[in-house]
Structure formats: C-alpha cells, structure tokens
Amino acid sequence: MDRFMEGPETLFRVGGIPITDTVFIGWIVMAFLLGAGFVVARLLKDRPKGMQAYAEIIVNGCKSLVSDTMGSDKLGFFPFIGALVLFIFISNILGVAGVRPPTSDVNITMGMAILTFLMVQYYRAKAKGILGYIKSFGDPIVFLFPLNIISELAAPVSLGMRLFGNILGGSIIVALIYEVIPVAVPIPFHMYFDIFVGAIQTYIFAMLTMVFVKMAME
Amino acid sequence: MDPMLIGIVAVGASGFAVGLAAIGPGIGQGFAAGKAVEALARQPELRSEIISTMLLGQAVAETTGIYGLVMSLVLLGIAQNFL
C-alpha cells in the first residue's frame, strides 16, 4: 500500500538526474519491444509461423485501427500510433506481475501527451499556414483568444491525466485488496484493473491522439 | 493554524474530492452506455462502430472523475507533511 502511495522510488542517479523505478521499467519495456521487433524482422518468411504470425496480427491490427480512424491516406502515422499502443499496453499489463506500471508515473504519461500536443500544433500550422494558425485562436471573436489557448492546453492535460489516473487508481485499489485478503481474491481485480482497463485505456489514448491529429489536419 | 488540523482537513477533503467527482462521470458513462444499447437494438450491424464511439465518449466523460482522483492524491500528499 505504502509503496503505491509514496510514488516512484529513486533507484539511482545519472549526473544528478534521479532515475525512478517507473522510468527504468519503461526503458526495459522499450528494450524488449526493440529487441522483439529486431528478432522478428530478421526471421521473416513467406509462410508466417510462430512469432511472426503474432507479430503480423499485432501490426495488421494497429494498421487497420489507424486506417479506420484517420483514413487510408494517413497511414504515415501508423509507426507512431503502433509504438504508442505497444508501449502503453505492455506498460499497463505489467501491474499483473506486481511491478509498478510505467504509465502510473505522471511524467511518462504527460510526456506522451505533450508529444501528441506538439504533433497537433505542428499539423495545424502545416494545414492552415502560420497566419491562419494564429488566426484560428481568435475564432470566432478576437476576445476569446485566452479561452482558446486554455482549451487547447486542456486537451493534452486531460489525455495524460486520464491514463495516469486510471492506471494509478487501479494499482492503489489492487494494493488495498492485497492488504485485506492477500490470497486468490485479488486475481479478478488484477484481471479487471490491469488487463481490461489497461487495454481500454491504450485504445482510448491511441484513438484520441488520432482524432486530435486528424481534426488538426482538416 | 494547528498543523494537525490542516492534515485532518486535507484527508477529509481528499475523500470528498474523489467521492463528489465520481458522481458526474458515473451518470455520464451510464447515459452513454444506455444510449449505445438503444442504438445497438436499432442497428445491430453497426456494433463495432457504436462500441468504439461509446468508449470514446465515456473516456471523455471520465476526465472530471480522474481530475478528482488526482486532486485527492495531491491532498493526501499534502496531508502526509502535516500528520
């Protein structure tokens, strides 16, 4: 219980920058994804078998998610969205193993949300031109300029906080149940809070990212 | 002001924050799910589209509840300094 209430623990420091356990586990997840991708890509065969078959299911699933939501002409976003989906999903379900999920650290989720925010701003400026971009904040009246900026900033904050709050809330509830009955009873809660909520929140994060970028490009 | 009192008030406020913030998202998510069931009964062939739209709407409705949860965690963190 205390473990989850006190937030991420500092494992070690690199040049004065504290490296917490969530960041370190995040690195392990990234290394695992990179390694798995590298190994699978080296062993491609015409007839998918074993690992390649699973990898193709995942890749095709992400691809169809992107093409269904953004349109088949915007498949250039597929690598970004696919990486987000894989990283968030694997991070979320790590709670099953008793590890603190990297997505229960607000720094990691807000980092991803800020990435989305910068992407949205870039594609809006690209679609409307610099002048049209500045003008779009004075819509419909010039006096609404500050309100438009606030509403623009609220999107990444809610995006990052939603993932963080859901995963951290789930871990705290599961940790509380462990305090009361540590045997057998937490299993269904693990299934709900780590696997089901983890999958739903992954889907929603990717979906909202795609919707925001698509809206910015119109 | 007594530091102990500040801590107690912060703990109580954290409970109220998450409890009151849970009301709105509960109503909103239930409403979205109910409407989705109605739409499914009318057009069962649009199943996947209706479910994905419902989940998206529920996620947006959930945001205020999550803000309440984050606020209550912040308040608990403050309370730890005083108790």
mmCIF file with all atom_site columns, N, CA and C in Angstrom, chain A residues 5 158 161-162 165-166 168 172 201 203-204 207-208, chain B residues 52 55-56 59-60 62-63 66-67 69-70 73 76:
data_model
loop_
_atom_site.group_PDB
_atom_site.id
_atom_site.type_symbol
_atom_site.label_atom_id
_atom_site.label_alt_id
_atom_site.label_comp_id
_atom_site.label_asym_id
_atom_site.label_entity_id
_atom_site.label_seq_id
_atom_site.pdbx_PDB_ins_code
_atom_site.Cartn_x
_atom_site.Cartn_y
_atom_site.Cartn_z
_atom_site.occupancy
_atom_site.B_iso_or_equiv
_atom_site.pdbx_formal_charge
_atom_site.auth_seq_id
_atom_site.auth_comp_id
_atom_site.auth_asym_id
_atom_site.auth_atom_id
_atom_site.pdbx_PDB_model_num
ATOM 1  N N  . MET A 1 5   ? 1.439   4.615  -2.554  1.00 0.00 ? 5   MET A N  1
ATOM 2  C CA . MET A 1 5   ? 1.064   5.969  -2.158  1.00 0.00 ? 5   MET A CA 1
ATOM 3  C C  . MET A 1 5   ? 2.250   6.918  -2.221  1.00 0.00 ? 5   MET A C  1
ATOM 4  N N  . SER A 1 158 ? -5.702  16.586 -20.102 1.00 0.00 ? 158 SER A N  1
ATOM 5  C CA . SER A 1 158 ? -6.697  15.543 -19.829 1.00 0.00 ? 158 SER A CA 1
ATOM 6  C C  . SER A 1 158 ? -6.254  14.209 -20.408 1.00 0.00 ? 158 SER A C  1
ATOM 7  N N  . MET A 1 161 ? -3.508  12.896 -17.955 1.00 0.00 ? 161 MET A N  1
ATOM 8  C CA . MET A 1 161 ? -4.043  12.627 -16.619 1.00 0.00 ? 161 MET A CA 1
ATOM 9  C C  . MET A 1 161 ? -4.988  11.432 -16.643 1.00 0.00 ? 161 MET A C  1
ATOM 10 N N  . ARG A 1 162 ? -5.709  11.224 -17.757 1.00 0.00 ? 162 ARG A N  1
ATOM 11 C CA . ARG A 1 162 ? -6.673  10.124 -17.831 1.00 0.00 ? 162 ARG A CA 1
ATOM 12 C C  . ARG A 1 162 ? -5.945  8.785  -17.718 1.00 0.00 ? 162 ARG A C  1
ATOM 13 N N  . GLY A 1 165 ? -4.303  8.569  -14.142 1.00 0.00 ? 165 GLY A N  1
ATOM 14 C CA . GLY A 1 165 ? -5.271  8.367  -13.072 1.00 0.00 ? 165 GLY A CA 1
ATOM 15 C C  . GLY A 1 165 ? -5.867  6.978  -13.097 1.00 0.00 ? 165 GLY A C  1
ATOM 16 N N  . ASN A 1 166 ? -6.191  6.488  -14.295 1.00 0.00 ? 166 ASN A N  1
ATOM 17 C CA . ASN A 1 166 ? -6.790  5.163  -14.398 1.00 0.00 ? 166 ASN A CA 1
ATOM 18 C C  . ASN A 1 166 ? -5.843  4.085  -13.909 1.00 0.00 ? 166 ASN A C  1
ATOM 19 N N  . LEU A 1 168 ? -2.971  4.400  -12.079 1.00 0.00 ? 168 LEU A N  1
ATOM 20 C CA . LEU A 1 168 ? -2.570  4.527  -10.678 1.00 0.00 ? 168 LEU A CA 1
ATOM 21 C C  . LEU A 1 168 ? -3.727  4.159  -9.756  1.00 0.00 ? 168 LEU A C  1
ATOM 22 N N  . ILE A 1 172 ? -3.703  1.250  -6.905  1.00 0.00 ? 172 ILE A N  1
ATOM 23 C CA . ILE A 1 172 ? -3.961  1.519  -5.484  1.00 0.00 ? 172 ILE A CA 1
ATOM 24 C C  . ILE A 1 172 ? -5.069  0.608  -4.979  1.00 0.00 ? 172 ILE A C  1
ATOM 25 N N  . GLN A 1 201 ? -7.738  1.690  -21.881 1.00 0.00 ? 201 GLN A N  1
ATOM 26 C CA . GLN A 1 201 ? -7.047  2.987  -21.844 1.00 0.00 ? 201 GLN A CA 1
ATOM 27 C C  . GLN A 1 201 ? -6.032  3.113  -22.975 1.00 0.00 ? 201 GLN A C  1
ATOM 28 N N  . TYR A 1 203 ? -6.407  1.765  -25.952 1.00 0.00 ? 203 TYR A N  1
ATOM 29 C CA . TYR A 1 203 ? -7.246  2.055  -27.118 1.00 0.00 ? 203 TYR A CA 1
ATOM 30 C C  . TYR A 1 203 ? -7.655  3.522  -27.111 1.00 0.00 ? 203 TYR A C  1
ATOM 31 N N  . ILE A 1 204 ? -8.049  4.026  -25.936 1.00 0.00 ? 204 ILE A N  1
ATOM 32 C CA . ILE A 1 204 ? -8.571  5.393  -25.875 1.00 0.00 ? 204 ILE A CA 1
ATOM 33 C C  . ILE A 1 204 ? -7.457  6.406  -26.104 1.00 0.00 ? 204 ILE A C  1
ATOM 34 N N  . MET A 1 207 ? -6.729  6.295  -29.777 1.00 0.00 ? 207 MET A N  1
ATOM 35 C CA . MET A 1 207 ? -7.887  6.827  -30.514 1.00 0.00 ? 207 MET A CA 1
ATOM 36 C C  . MET A 1 207 ? -7.936  8.352  -30.413 1.00 0.00 ? 207 MET A C  1
ATOM 37 N N  . LEU A 1 208 ? -7.789  8.885  -29.186 1.00 0.00 ? 208 LEU A N  1
ATOM 38 C CA . LEU A 1 208 ? -7.872  10.340 -29.005 1.00 0.00 ? 208 LEU A CA 1
ATOM 39 C C  . LEU A 1 208 ? -6.718  11.025 -29.715 1.00 0.00 ? 208 LEU A C  1
ATOM 40 N N  . SER B 2 52  ? -17.052 1.584  -30.286 1.00 0.00 ? 52  SER B N  1
ATOM 41 C CA . SER B 2 52  ? -15.861 2.440  -30.209 1.00 0.00 ? 52  SER B CA 1
ATOM 42 C C  . SER B 2 52  ? -16.250 3.880  -29.926 1.00 0.00 ? 52  SER B C  1
ATOM 43 N N  . LEU B 2 55  ? -17.074 4.075  -26.184 1.00 0.00 ? 55  LEU B N  1
ATOM 44 C CA . LEU B 2 55  ? -15.882 4.091  -25.323 1.00 0.00 ? 55  LEU B CA 1
ATOM 45 C C  . LEU B 2 55  ? -15.198 5.443  -25.364 1.00 0.00 ? 55  LEU B C  1
ATOM 46 N N  . LEU B 2 56  ? -15.146 6.057  -26.543 1.00 0.00 ? 56  LEU B N  1
ATOM 47 C CA . LEU B 2 56  ? -14.512 7.377  -26.674 1.00 0.00 ? 56  LEU B CA 1
ATOM 48 C C  . LEU B 2 56  ? -15.269 8.408  -25.845 1.00 0.00 ? 56  LEU B C  1
ATOM 49 N N  . ALA B 2 59  ? -14.727 7.851  -22.192 1.00 0.00 ? 59  ALA B N  1
ATOM 50 C CA . ALA B 2 59  ? -13.400 8.287  -21.743 1.00 0.00 ? 59  ALA B CA 1
ATOM 51 C C  . ALA B 2 59  ? -13.384 9.788  -21.517 1.00 0.00 ? 59  ALA B C  1
ATOM 52 N N  . VAL B 2 60  ? -14.053 10.535 -22.402 1.00 0.00 ? 60  VAL B N  1
ATOM 53 C CA . VAL B 2 60  ? -14.074 11.988 -22.226 1.00 0.00 ? 60  VAL B CA 1
ATOM 54 C C  . VAL B 2 60  ? -14.903 12.347 -20.998 1.00 0.00 ? 60  VAL B C  1
ATOM 55 N N  . GLU B 2 62  ? -15.188 10.610 -18.389 1.00 0.00 ? 62  GLU B N  1
ATOM 56 C CA . GLU B 2 62  ? -14.471 10.149 -17.212 1.00 0.00 ? 62  GLU B CA 1
ATOM 57 C C  . GLU B 2 62  ? -13.464 11.183 -16.713 1.00 0.00 ? 62  GLU B C  1
ATOM 58 N N  . THR B 2 63  ? -13.046 12.101 -17.601 1.00 0.00 ? 63  THR B N  1
ATOM 59 C CA . THR B 2 63  ? -11.939 13.002 -17.293 1.00 0.00 ? 63  THR B CA 1
ATOM 60 C C  . THR B 2 63  ? -12.114 13.731 -15.972 1.00 0.00 ? 63  THR B C  1
ATOM 61 N N  . ILE B 2 66  ? -11.339 11.604 -13.046 1.00 0.00 ? 66  ILE B N  1
ATOM 62 C CA . ILE B 2 66  ? -9.901  11.385 -12.890 1.00 0.00 ? 66  ILE B CA 1
ATOM 63 C C  . ILE B 2 66  ? -9.243  12.627 -12.292 1.00 0.00 ? 66  ILE B C  1
ATOM 64 N N  . TYR B 2 67  ? -9.733  13.823 -12.676 1.00 0.00 ? 67  TYR B N  1
ATOM 65 C CA . TYR B 2 67  ? -9.197  15.037 -12.048 1.00 0.00 ? 67  TYR B CA 1
ATOM 66 C C  . TYR B 2 67  ? -9.444  14.986 -10.544 1.00 0.00 ? 67  TYR B C  1
ATOM 67 N N  . LEU B 2 69  ? -9.697  12.337 -8.691  1.00 0.00 ? 69  LEU B N  1
ATOM 68 C CA . LEU B 2 69  ? -8.766  11.353 -8.114  1.00 0.00 ? 69  LEU B CA 1
ATOM 69 C C  . LEU B 2 69  ? -7.378  11.955 -7.954  1.00 0.00 ? 69  LEU B C  1
ATOM 70 N N  . VAL B 2 70  ? -6.906  12.669 -9.008  1.00 0.00 ? 70  VAL B N  1
ATOM 71 C CA . VAL B 2 70  ? -5.570  13.275 -8.936  1.00 0.00 ? 70  VAL B CA 1
ATOM 72 C C  . VAL B 2 70  ? -5.527  14.313 -7.825  1.00 0.00 ? 70  VAL B C  1
ATOM 73 N N  . LEU B 2 73  ? -5.251  12.616 -4.508  1.00 0.00 ? 73  LEU B N  1
ATOM 74 C CA . LEU B 2 73  ? -3.888  12.126 -4.255  1.00 0.00 ? 73  LEU B CA 1
ATOM 75 C C  . LEU B 2 73  ? -2.975  13.274 -3.845  1.00 0.00 ? 73  LEU B C  1
ATOM 76 N N  . LEU B 2 76  ? -3.717  14.074 -0.297  1.00 0.00 ? 76  LEU B N  1
ATOM 77 C CA . LEU B 2 76  ? -3.130  13.079 0.610   1.00 0.00 ? 76  LEU B CA 1
ATOM 78 C C  . LEU B 2 76  ? -1.633  13.316 0.770   1.00 0.00 ? 76  LEU B C  1
#
